Short mmCIF file of C-alpha atoms and ligand atoms in Angstrom, two decimals:
data_model
loop_
_atom_site.label_atom_id
_atom_site.label_comp_id
_atom_site.label_asym_id
_atom_site.label_seq_id
_atom_site.Cartn_x
_atom_site.Cartn_y
_atom_site.Cartn_z
CA UNK A 1 107.86 111.48 112.87
CA UNK A 2 109.94 114.83 112.78
CA UNK A 3 107.97 117.77 111.26
CA UNK A 4 109.65 121.38 110.48
CA UNK A 5 107.27 123.62 111.74
CA UNK A 6 104.30 121.31 111.19
CA UNK A 7 104.95 121.16 107.31
CA UNK A 8 106.04 117.73 105.84
CA UNK A 9 109.22 116.92 105.27
CA UNK A 10 110.23 116.31 101.76
CA UNK A 11 110.46 112.91 101.61
CA UNK A 12 107.01 112.84 103.13
CA UNK A 13 105.54 114.09 100.36
CA UNK A 14 103.54 112.00 97.75
CA UNK A 15 104.64 112.05 93.87
CA UNK A 16 101.87 114.49 92.85
CA UNK A 17 103.04 117.18 96.03
CA UNK A 18 106.97 116.73 95.31
CA UNK A 19 106.07 117.49 91.91
CA UNK A 20 104.56 120.49 92.39
CA UNK A 21 107.27 121.90 94.87
CA UNK A 22 109.84 120.78 92.04
CA UNK A 23 107.92 122.98 89.64
CA UNK A 24 107.78 125.88 91.57
CA UNK A 25 111.18 125.71 92.91
CA UNK A 26 109.98 125.16 96.21
CA UNK A 27 112.21 122.26 96.55
CA UNK A 28 114.97 121.19 94.47
CA UNK A 29 115.26 117.21 93.45
CA UNK A 30 118.63 116.87 95.23
CA UNK A 31 116.94 118.06 98.28
CA UNK A 32 114.20 115.70 97.87
CA UNK A 33 116.69 112.79 97.27
CA UNK A 34 118.97 113.88 100.22
CA UNK A 35 115.55 114.19 102.21
CA UNK A 36 114.92 110.25 101.53
CA UNK A 37 118.47 109.35 101.79
CA UNK A 38 118.61 110.96 105.78
CA UNK A 39 115.49 108.97 106.38
CA UNK A 40 116.79 105.89 104.91
CA UNK A 41 120.11 106.51 107.17
CA UNK A 42 117.94 106.75 110.40
CA UNK A 43 115.35 104.26 110.03
CA UNK A 44 117.30 101.26 108.54
CA UNK A 45 118.60 99.92 111.30
CA UNK A 46 115.18 99.31 112.51
CA UNK A 47 113.32 98.44 109.31
CA UNK A 48 115.97 97.19 106.82
CA UNK A 49 114.02 97.47 104.18
CA UNK A 50 116.69 98.18 101.37
CA UNK A 51 119.29 95.60 100.42
CA UNK A 52 121.27 97.87 98.27
CA UNK A 53 121.22 102.01 98.55
CA UNK A 54 122.70 104.01 95.71
CA UNK A 55 123.41 107.15 97.48
CA UNK A 56 125.75 108.70 94.91
CA UNK A 57 123.98 107.70 91.63
CA UNK A 58 120.56 108.65 92.94
CA UNK A 59 122.33 112.15 93.91
CA UNK A 60 123.51 112.57 90.62
CA UNK A 61 120.22 111.65 88.65
CA UNK A 62 118.84 114.35 91.15
CA UNK A 63 121.50 116.76 89.75
CA UNK A 64 120.68 116.09 86.38
CA UNK A 65 116.74 116.73 87.04
CA UNK A 66 117.50 119.87 88.64
CA UNK A 67 119.59 120.85 85.23
CA UNK A 68 116.58 120.41 83.41
CA UNK A 69 114.11 122.02 85.37
CA UNK A 70 116.20 124.95 85.80
CA UNK A 71 116.51 124.98 81.80
CA UNK A 72 112.35 124.81 81.82
CA UNK A 73 113.11 121.26 80.47
CA UNK A 74 111.49 119.18 83.15
CA UNK A 75 110.35 115.72 81.44
CA UNK A 76 107.32 115.35 83.16
CA UNK A 77 105.78 114.44 86.56
CA UNK A 78 108.25 111.73 87.92
CA UNK A 79 111.51 114.03 86.69
CA UNK A 80 113.30 114.18 90.13
CA UNK A 81 111.00 111.73 91.99
CA UNK A 82 113.08 109.32 94.32
CA UNK A 83 112.09 105.94 93.78
CA UNK A 84 112.61 102.58 95.44
CA UNK A 85 112.81 99.31 93.21
CA UNK A 86 112.23 95.84 94.69
CA UNK A 87 115.43 93.74 94.04
CA UNK A 88 113.92 91.46 91.47
CA UNK A 89 113.79 94.19 89.13
CA UNK A 90 117.02 94.70 86.99
CA UNK A 91 118.85 98.02 86.82
CA UNK A 92 122.01 98.25 84.29
CA UNK A 93 125.29 98.48 86.24
CA UNK A 94 123.47 97.57 89.76
CA UNK A 95 123.49 94.70 92.46
CA UNK A 96 120.24 92.96 91.55
CA UNK A 97 120.16 89.53 94.14
CA UNK A 98 116.41 88.80 94.16
CA UNK A 99 117.05 88.48 97.84
CA UNK A 100 118.80 85.10 96.85
CA UNK A 101 122.01 83.92 97.95
CA UNK A 102 122.84 82.66 94.44
CA UNK A 103 122.45 85.85 92.83
CA UNK A 104 124.44 87.69 96.02
CA UNK A 105 126.68 89.44 93.82
CA UNK A 106 124.79 89.57 90.28
CA UNK A 107 125.41 92.83 88.50
CA UNK A 108 122.52 93.34 85.90
CA UNK A 109 123.58 94.03 82.42
CA UNK A 110 120.74 95.64 81.20
CA UNK A 111 117.94 97.78 82.42
CA UNK A 112 114.13 96.02 82.52
CA UNK A 113 112.03 98.07 80.12
CA UNK A 114 110.16 99.36 83.26
CA UNK A 115 113.38 100.94 84.71
CA UNK A 116 114.01 102.25 81.05
CA UNK A 117 110.55 103.72 81.00
CA UNK A 118 111.20 105.48 84.21
CA UNK A 119 114.63 106.37 83.52
CA UNK A 120 113.39 108.16 80.48
CA UNK A 121 110.71 109.84 82.74
CA UNK A 122 113.67 111.45 84.98
CA UNK A 123 112.70 108.97 87.80
CA UNK A 124 115.94 109.05 90.58
CA UNK A 125 116.46 105.48 91.60
CA UNK A 126 117.33 105.21 95.29
CA UNK A 127 118.33 101.69 95.82
CA UNK A 128 116.95 98.04 95.73
CA UNK A 129 114.32 97.02 98.04
CA UNK A 130 114.41 93.43 100.06
CA UNK A 131 111.78 91.04 99.22
CA UNK A 132 111.31 87.28 99.51
CA UNK A 133 113.62 85.30 97.58
CA UNK A 134 112.49 85.39 94.00
CA UNK A 135 109.61 86.91 95.21
CA UNK A 136 108.14 83.30 96.81
CA UNK A 137 106.63 84.46 100.05
CA UNK A 138 104.01 86.61 102.07
CA UNK A 139 106.26 88.15 104.54
CA UNK A 140 109.72 89.10 103.45
CA UNK A 141 111.26 86.46 105.89
CA UNK A 142 112.38 84.22 103.09
CA UNK A 143 114.99 86.74 101.92
CA UNK A 144 118.48 85.19 102.22
CA UNK A 145 119.83 88.54 103.67
CA UNK A 146 117.69 90.08 106.31
CA UNK A 147 114.11 90.49 107.38
CA UNK A 148 112.36 93.35 107.06
CA UNK A 149 110.18 94.94 110.09
CA UNK A 150 106.79 96.74 109.68
CA UNK A 151 107.02 100.43 110.03
CA UNK A 152 103.85 100.24 112.13
CA UNK A 153 104.90 97.77 114.49
CA UNK A 154 108.47 96.46 114.22
CA UNK A 155 107.76 93.33 115.58
CA UNK A 156 105.41 92.63 112.85
CA UNK A 157 106.29 91.54 109.07
CA UNK A 158 105.67 94.20 106.45
CA UNK A 159 103.86 91.43 104.40
CA UNK A 160 105.69 90.09 100.94
CA UNK A 161 107.07 89.23 98.65
CA UNK A 162 107.35 93.24 98.15
CA UNK A 163 107.68 94.06 101.92
CA UNK A 164 110.91 96.08 101.45
CA UNK A 165 109.27 98.47 99.18
CA UNK A 166 105.60 98.70 101.14
CA UNK A 167 107.82 99.40 104.26
CA UNK A 168 109.99 101.97 102.50
CA UNK A 169 106.99 103.87 101.21
CA UNK A 170 105.04 103.68 104.28
CA UNK A 171 108.05 104.91 106.39
CA UNK A 172 108.75 107.78 103.82
CA UNK A 173 112.07 106.43 103.10
CA UNK A 174 111.14 107.05 99.42
CA UNK A 175 108.20 108.95 97.71
CA UNK A 176 106.78 105.63 95.82
CA UNK A 177 108.28 102.56 94.61
CA UNK A 178 107.86 99.21 92.47
CA UNK A 179 107.41 95.87 93.45
CA UNK A 180 105.70 92.95 91.60
CA UNK A 181 102.80 90.73 92.14
CA UNK A 182 102.51 87.04 91.25
CA UNK A 183 99.86 86.26 93.87
CA UNK A 184 99.33 89.23 96.05
CA UNK A 185 103.16 90.72 96.43
CA UNK A 186 101.73 94.26 96.09
CA UNK A 187 98.61 94.22 97.39
CA UNK A 188 98.98 92.42 100.73
CA UNK A 189 102.03 94.41 101.66
CA UNK A 190 100.01 97.53 100.79
CA UNK A 191 97.47 96.29 103.33
CA UNK A 192 100.04 95.25 106.03
CA UNK A 193 101.73 98.84 105.69
CA UNK A 194 98.61 100.94 105.45
CA UNK A 195 99.67 102.24 101.87
CA UNK A 196 97.88 102.17 97.93
CA UNK A 197 98.96 99.33 95.57
CA UNK A 198 97.99 98.39 92.21
CA UNK A 199 98.33 94.73 90.42
CA UNK A 200 97.49 95.62 86.99
CA UNK A 201 95.94 93.43 84.61
CA UNK A 202 97.94 90.54 83.20
CA UNK A 203 99.71 91.61 79.95
CA UNK A 204 99.14 95.21 81.08
CA UNK A 205 103.18 95.87 81.72
CA UNK A 206 106.33 94.48 80.62
CA UNK A 207 108.32 91.89 82.76
CA UNK A 208 111.18 92.05 80.69
CA UNK A 209 114.20 92.40 82.96
CA UNK A 210 111.92 91.17 86.12
CA UNK A 211 113.54 87.75 87.53
CA UNK A 212 110.93 85.43 86.75
CA UNK A 213 108.29 84.11 89.02
CA UNK A 214 105.30 82.40 87.28
CA UNK A 215 104.90 84.01 84.29
CA UNK A 216 101.43 83.59 83.90
CA UNK A 217 100.42 85.13 86.76
CA UNK A 218 102.86 88.16 87.61
CA UNK A 219 103.21 91.55 86.73
CA UNK A 220 105.31 94.81 87.86
CA UNK A 221 103.09 96.99 89.82
CA UNK A 222 103.32 100.35 91.99
CA UNK A 223 103.41 101.04 95.52
CA UNK A 224 102.36 104.69 96.86
CA UNK A 225 100.97 107.01 99.08
CA UNK A 226 97.96 108.08 97.16
CA UNK A 227 95.85 106.54 94.67
CA UNK A 228 96.93 109.14 92.34
CA UNK A 229 100.55 108.32 92.86
CA UNK A 230 100.04 104.97 91.90
CA UNK A 231 98.26 106.10 89.05
CA UNK A 232 101.02 108.12 87.97
CA UNK A 233 103.35 105.37 88.50
CA UNK A 234 101.33 102.54 86.40
CA UNK A 235 100.82 104.86 83.46
CA UNK A 236 104.41 105.42 83.32
CA UNK A 237 105.41 101.85 83.02
CA UNK A 238 102.36 100.40 81.13
CA UNK A 239 102.07 99.50 77.80
CA UNK A 240 102.75 96.96 74.96
CA UNK A 241 106.37 95.68 74.60
CA UNK A 242 107.77 93.83 71.67
CA UNK A 243 110.27 92.18 74.53
CA UNK A 244 107.37 90.28 76.85
CA UNK A 245 105.01 88.85 74.21
CA UNK A 246 101.67 88.80 76.48
CA UNK A 247 101.83 92.52 76.84
CA UNK A 248 98.95 94.33 74.72
CA UNK A 249 98.77 97.37 72.80
CA UNK A 250 95.30 98.65 74.77
CA UNK A 251 94.36 102.21 75.71
CA UNK A 252 94.03 102.72 79.53
CA UNK A 253 90.48 103.50 79.48
CA UNK A 254 88.40 106.07 82.19
CA UNK A 255 91.88 107.22 83.01
CA UNK A 256 91.08 110.65 83.52
CA UNK A 257 93.14 112.38 86.53
CA UNK A 258 92.36 110.19 89.63
CA UNK A 259 92.86 113.91 91.44
CA UNK A 260 90.00 115.38 88.99
CA UNK A 261 87.75 111.82 89.54
CA UNK A 262 88.02 112.38 93.47
CA UNK A 263 87.53 116.15 93.76
CA UNK A 264 84.10 116.73 93.28
CA UNK A 265 83.00 118.26 89.76
CA UNK A 266 83.14 121.76 89.44
CA UNK A 267 80.68 122.83 92.08
CA UNK A 268 79.25 118.90 92.41
CA UNK A 269 78.79 117.29 95.88
CA UNK A 270 81.29 114.22 96.42
CA UNK A 271 77.97 112.31 96.59
CA UNK A 272 77.46 111.79 93.24
CA UNK A 273 80.97 110.47 92.23
CA UNK A 274 80.18 107.09 92.26
CA UNK A 275 76.63 107.46 91.20
CA UNK A 276 76.19 104.46 88.42
CA UNK A 277 79.06 102.68 89.66
CA UNK A 278 77.78 98.83 90.70
CA UNK A 279 80.04 97.24 93.54
CA UNK A 280 79.92 93.71 93.52
CA UNK A 281 80.33 92.09 97.15
CA UNK A 282 81.52 88.40 96.82
CA UNK A 283 79.88 86.16 99.93
CA UNK A 284 82.88 83.91 99.44
CA UNK A 285 85.52 86.71 100.48
CA UNK A 286 83.77 87.02 104.05
CA UNK A 287 84.54 83.54 105.58
CA UNK A 288 84.24 82.14 108.92
CA UNK A 289 87.65 82.46 110.74
CA UNK A 290 88.58 85.65 109.48
CA UNK A 291 89.68 88.69 111.77
CA UNK A 292 86.55 90.37 113.01
CA UNK A 293 87.93 93.85 112.64
CA UNK A 294 89.00 93.36 109.32
CA UNK A 295 85.66 92.41 108.53
CA UNK A 296 83.98 95.51 109.95
CA UNK A 297 86.54 97.71 108.41
CA UNK A 298 85.94 96.43 104.85
CA UNK A 299 82.09 96.62 105.62
CA UNK A 300 82.48 99.88 106.66
CA UNK A 301 84.05 100.71 103.70
CA UNK A 302 81.53 99.22 101.31
CA UNK A 303 78.94 101.18 103.45
CA UNK A 304 81.53 104.28 102.48
CA UNK A 305 80.92 103.47 98.69
CA UNK A 306 77.22 103.37 99.07
CA UNK A 307 77.24 106.61 100.84
CA UNK A 308 79.28 108.07 97.48
CA UNK A 309 76.46 107.08 95.33
CA UNK A 310 77.61 103.33 94.35
CA UNK A 311 75.06 100.41 93.86
CA UNK A 312 76.14 97.56 96.18
CA UNK A 313 75.56 94.06 94.91
CA UNK A 314 75.84 90.79 96.73
CA UNK A 315 77.58 88.41 94.04
CA UNK A 316 79.16 84.87 93.97
CA UNK A 317 82.53 84.07 93.13
CA UNK A 318 81.53 80.10 93.27
CA UNK A 319 85.05 78.58 92.65
CA UNK A 320 87.14 80.74 94.87
CA UNK A 321 87.62 77.91 97.35
CA UNK A 322 89.93 76.17 94.87
CA UNK A 323 91.96 79.29 94.37
CA UNK A 324 94.65 78.50 97.01
CA UNK A 325 95.12 75.12 95.49
CA UNK A 326 95.10 75.88 92.14
CA UNK A 327 97.87 78.66 92.50
CA UNK A 328 99.81 76.28 94.58
CA UNK A 329 99.78 73.64 92.00
CA UNK A 330 100.53 75.92 88.95
CA UNK A 331 102.78 78.59 90.50
CA UNK A 332 105.25 76.19 91.77
CA UNK A 333 105.14 74.20 88.33
CA UNK A 334 106.13 77.20 86.69
CA UNK A 335 108.67 78.15 89.32
CA UNK A 336 110.34 74.89 88.73
CA UNK A 337 111.24 75.80 85.41
CA UNK A 338 111.81 79.55 86.07
CA UNK A 339 114.86 78.85 88.30
CA UNK A 340 116.23 76.19 86.50
CA UNK A 341 118.80 78.67 84.87
CA UNK A 342 120.55 79.14 88.40
CA UNK A 343 122.55 76.10 87.78
CA UNK A 344 125.77 77.17 89.09
CA UNK A 345 127.51 77.30 85.61
CA UNK A 346 125.89 79.99 83.57
CA UNK A 347 126.01 82.95 86.22
CA UNK A 348 125.42 83.57 90.13
CA UNK A 349 126.68 81.25 93.08
CA UNK A 350 128.50 78.45 91.90
CA UNK A 351 130.34 76.34 94.66
CA UNK A 352 133.43 75.96 91.85
CA UNK A 353 133.95 79.65 93.51
CA UNK A 354 133.23 78.61 96.93
CA UNK A 355 136.65 78.49 98.99
CA UNK A 356 134.67 76.46 101.86
CA UNK A 357 133.31 73.98 99.56
CA UNK A 358 136.48 73.62 97.70
CA UNK A 359 138.21 72.71 100.81
CA UNK A 360 135.91 70.31 101.57
CA UNK A 361 135.63 68.54 98.19
CA UNK A 362 138.78 67.94 96.62
CA UNK A 363 137.03 66.61 93.61
CA UNK A 364 133.58 66.71 92.43
CA UNK A 365 131.62 66.13 89.16
CA UNK A 366 129.60 68.66 86.95
CA UNK A 367 126.45 66.71 88.39
CA UNK A 368 127.82 67.83 91.89
CA UNK A 369 128.21 71.62 90.72
CA UNK A 370 124.46 71.96 89.78
CA UNK A 371 123.04 69.84 92.69
CA UNK A 372 125.33 71.62 95.39
CA UNK A 373 125.30 75.00 93.74
CA UNK A 374 121.50 75.11 93.40
CA UNK A 375 121.25 73.04 97.16
CA UNK A 376 123.51 75.65 98.63
CA UNK A 377 122.37 78.66 96.37
CA UNK A 378 118.61 78.72 97.03
CA UNK A 379 116.93 78.64 100.50
CA UNK A 380 114.25 76.77 101.72
CA UNK A 381 110.92 78.18 100.20
CA UNK A 382 112.54 77.93 96.52
CA UNK A 383 113.83 74.24 96.96
CA UNK A 384 110.16 73.58 98.54
CA UNK A 385 108.66 75.14 95.33
CA UNK A 386 110.76 73.31 93.12
CA UNK A 387 110.21 70.04 94.39
CA UNK A 388 106.12 70.31 94.34
CA UNK A 389 106.39 71.93 90.85
CA UNK A 390 108.45 69.14 89.44
CA UNK A 391 106.28 66.44 91.42
CA UNK A 392 103.24 68.08 89.92
CA UNK A 393 104.73 67.91 86.48
CA UNK A 394 105.74 64.61 86.84
CA UNK A 395 104.34 62.02 84.39
CA UNK A 396 101.89 59.67 86.29
CA UNK A 397 100.84 63.02 88.07
CA UNK A 398 100.89 65.95 85.22
CA UNK A 399 97.07 64.95 84.94
CA UNK A 400 95.89 64.93 88.51
CA UNK A 401 97.52 68.11 89.49
CA UNK A 402 98.75 70.18 86.75
CA UNK A 403 96.12 69.54 84.10
CA UNK A 404 93.11 69.56 86.40
CA UNK A 405 94.29 72.89 88.01
CA UNK A 406 94.57 74.52 84.60
CA UNK A 407 90.84 73.47 83.92
CA UNK A 408 89.92 74.81 87.58
CA UNK A 409 91.50 78.00 86.76
CA UNK A 410 89.60 78.39 83.58
CA UNK A 411 86.30 78.12 86.13
CA UNK A 412 87.95 80.85 88.35
CA UNK A 413 88.50 83.31 85.51
CA UNK A 414 85.20 82.62 84.25
CA UNK A 415 83.47 83.48 87.66
CA UNK A 416 84.85 86.73 87.06
CA UNK A 417 84.14 87.32 83.70
CA UNK A 418 80.35 86.42 84.84
CA UNK A 419 80.33 88.85 87.82
CA UNK A 420 82.02 91.57 85.53
CA UNK A 421 78.27 91.31 83.61
CA UNK A 422 76.82 92.68 86.60
CA UNK A 423 79.17 94.96 88.46
CA UNK A 424 82.16 97.27 87.70
CA UNK A 425 84.07 96.58 90.76
CA UNK A 426 84.38 94.23 93.10
CA UNK A 427 85.35 94.87 96.74
CA UNK A 428 86.63 92.51 99.29
CA UNK A 429 89.17 92.29 102.10
CA UNK A 430 92.86 92.13 101.26
CA UNK A 431 94.28 89.69 104.06
CA UNK A 432 92.30 87.48 106.66
CA UNK A 433 94.39 88.85 109.22
CA UNK A 434 96.51 92.02 109.78
CA UNK A 435 100.32 91.98 109.68
CA UNK A 436 100.91 89.07 111.75
CA UNK A 437 104.41 89.06 114.12
CA UNK A 438 107.96 88.29 112.75
CA UNK A 439 108.33 84.42 113.02
CA UNK A 440 104.69 83.36 113.68
CA UNK A 441 104.52 81.42 110.27
CA UNK A 442 107.92 81.28 109.04
CA UNK A 443 108.25 77.50 109.86
CA UNK A 444 104.82 76.71 108.73
CA UNK A 445 104.20 77.34 104.71
CA UNK A 446 100.67 75.74 104.62
CA UNK A 447 100.01 79.03 107.31
CA UNK A 448 101.89 80.98 105.18
CA UNK A 449 100.16 80.19 102.08
CA UNK A 450 96.50 80.71 103.82
CA UNK A 451 97.62 84.35 104.19
CA UNK A 452 97.36 84.62 100.21
CA UNK A 453 93.62 83.47 100.43
CA UNK A 454 91.95 86.63 99.22
CA UNK A 455 94.95 87.56 96.71
CA UNK A 456 95.78 84.85 94.50
CA UNK A 457 92.62 84.32 92.38
CA UNK A 458 93.41 87.74 90.68
CA UNK A 459 96.43 86.51 89.54
CA UNK A 460 95.13 83.05 88.73
CA UNK A 461 92.27 85.05 86.78
CA UNK A 462 94.41 87.51 85.07
CA UNK A 463 92.08 90.87 86.66
CA UNK A 464 93.40 94.05 88.41
CA UNK A 465 93.46 94.76 91.69
CA UNK A 466 93.75 98.08 93.45
CA UNK A 467 94.38 98.03 97.58
CA UNK A 468 93.42 101.19 99.67
CA UNK A 469 93.78 101.65 103.28
CA UNK A 470 90.36 101.33 104.98
CA UNK A 471 91.22 101.40 108.74
CA UNK A 472 93.20 100.23 111.70
CA UNK A 473 92.70 97.88 114.13
CA UNK A 474 92.77 98.31 117.77
CA UNK A 475 96.75 97.80 118.08
CA UNK A 476 97.10 100.35 115.29
CA UNK A 477 97.80 98.20 112.63
CA UNK A 478 96.67 99.07 108.94
CA UNK A 479 93.88 97.47 107.04
CA UNK A 480 93.64 97.32 103.20
CA UNK A 481 90.43 97.39 101.23
CA UNK A 482 90.69 95.44 97.50
CA UNK A 483 89.12 96.47 94.82
CA UNK A 484 89.20 94.10 91.74
CA UNK A 485 88.28 95.56 88.41
CA UNK A 486 87.36 94.03 84.81
CA UNK A 487 90.20 93.20 82.75
CA UNK A 488 92.01 96.32 81.59
CA UNK A 489 89.70 98.48 83.31
CA UNK A 490 92.26 99.52 86.02
CA UNK A 491 91.16 103.19 85.13
CA UNK A 492 87.71 102.87 86.74
CA UNK A 493 89.60 100.91 89.75
CA UNK A 494 91.70 104.21 90.38
CA UNK A 495 88.57 106.31 90.15
CA UNK A 496 86.69 104.32 92.50
CA UNK A 497 89.61 103.82 94.80
CA UNK A 498 90.30 107.82 94.59
CA UNK A 499 86.51 108.73 95.31
CA UNK A 500 86.92 106.27 98.56
CA UNK A 501 90.16 107.85 99.42
CA UNK A 502 89.35 111.31 99.40
CA UNK A 503 86.07 110.76 101.31
CA UNK A 504 88.17 108.83 104.05
CA UNK A 505 91.29 110.09 106.19
CA UNK A 506 92.94 106.67 106.74
CA UNK A 507 95.96 107.04 104.00
CA UNK A 508 97.04 110.47 106.20
CA UNK A 509 97.96 108.50 109.05
CA UNK A 510 101.65 107.93 109.44
CA UNK A 511 103.66 105.35 111.50
CA UNK A 512 105.29 106.81 114.65
CA UNK A 513 108.82 105.30 113.49
N1 LIG B 601 102.59 85.07 98.74
C1 LIG B 601 102.63 84.23 97.54
C2 LIG B 601 103.66 83.40 97.14
O1 LIG B 601 104.15 83.26 98.06
C3 LIG B 601 102.77 85.61 96.24
C4 LIG B 601 104.11 85.74 95.87
C5 LIG B 601 104.01 86.96 94.96
O2 LIG B 601 103.00 87.55 94.56
N2 LIG B 601 105.31 87.16 94.56
O3 LIG B 601 103.25 82.79 96.01
#
């Protein structure tokens, strides 16, 4: 990692640090943005984290920030901060591919609500990051365009589906990023890349302008270098939106500055930070077959929470074992409807415009257009989910699969409701293994699905989850602690995560790329 005189380069800063520098004129937004663009240029050949980089637009946005800063009219902590955006989120006028061939040339006609909010806050958009096609996957290998590498070991995956955003943050190509989480797509890449990620409560953040993937599960979510950064982005994007009917008008409670919460209260000791906080440890999340180094690090992190004053309580989430089965019935069912819009007629790839196809097919029917546009436009994982989902929803199987899964979903939700009668937060591993080698699971969908074992139940239930770095394997691969919060209690999660972060140094390590 190149350092000038031992000081971090601008692109290596957190949002909070960069914001301080912008405020005192130590650094301009253009310098900050240029530092990120330089880092992107030097590391992209290895990482392939971005699908599109908007160098000119980003520099222009940064110039506008600098003008505001000079005029004493800085819009707030995000003004002038360079961000990366997962390519399933729409930015008006820019390419938005969803990492799918079917949208390879699609240009967004409007801003997603989260983009509108970040734009109004002065955020600078560096580009769109790679992901699994329409966010379906756990390794970013399902992208139609490229495989992103993990900055800690470029032979390994960064996780998925928000792997491009996570790799970009971990490698300091950007200051922070947005991704989305339907079953772990923020938390698993955060764990694999050694950064922080927060999946908000279902209904907290508007999905208007997010390419759909299982609307009863997904949330747009922040990835950052510190808990405070994730909190800043979360606050900026959260809130009711009439354009997403499930968003709620609810205050974010317990949201005193994560920075203040983590530094000891004036004169007090850090030990008192978590006094009165009850942390549950679910026995179902420490299972046979999980990686021994992960178990050790997560248990050590729980001991650390205890040292910080938390009361540790063993708990049970008895229906956890059905989580994956429920998720992989309901999500493909929803997906099969979500992707119906990509039909080769309305927008996106169509065989009608594909010269090669036209040469091979002198005549074809409307049905051919639907079938062949979708057949050629979607990758194998999307097609697999359409088939599983359509099957689970079909007459005769609906009751046995979809309806049954929905009933078990209620039991899983009830497990969390019961647990939060006794505890304020739940501590668990994020993943059963550290980042796995590129190619290891890509031909084995079941193995890929099993990688989601500790993350999917949060989406099935709708509760929030925060991942913070909690250790490294012998091979220097990051490990993430997953903290689960009660509905709409992200504030408390962020406080607990911040107290842990301040007591440890895992988040300060940087990959060597
Ligand atoms: N790996 C999970 C899946 O493939 C989660 C994806 C996500 O959160 N978008 O469904």
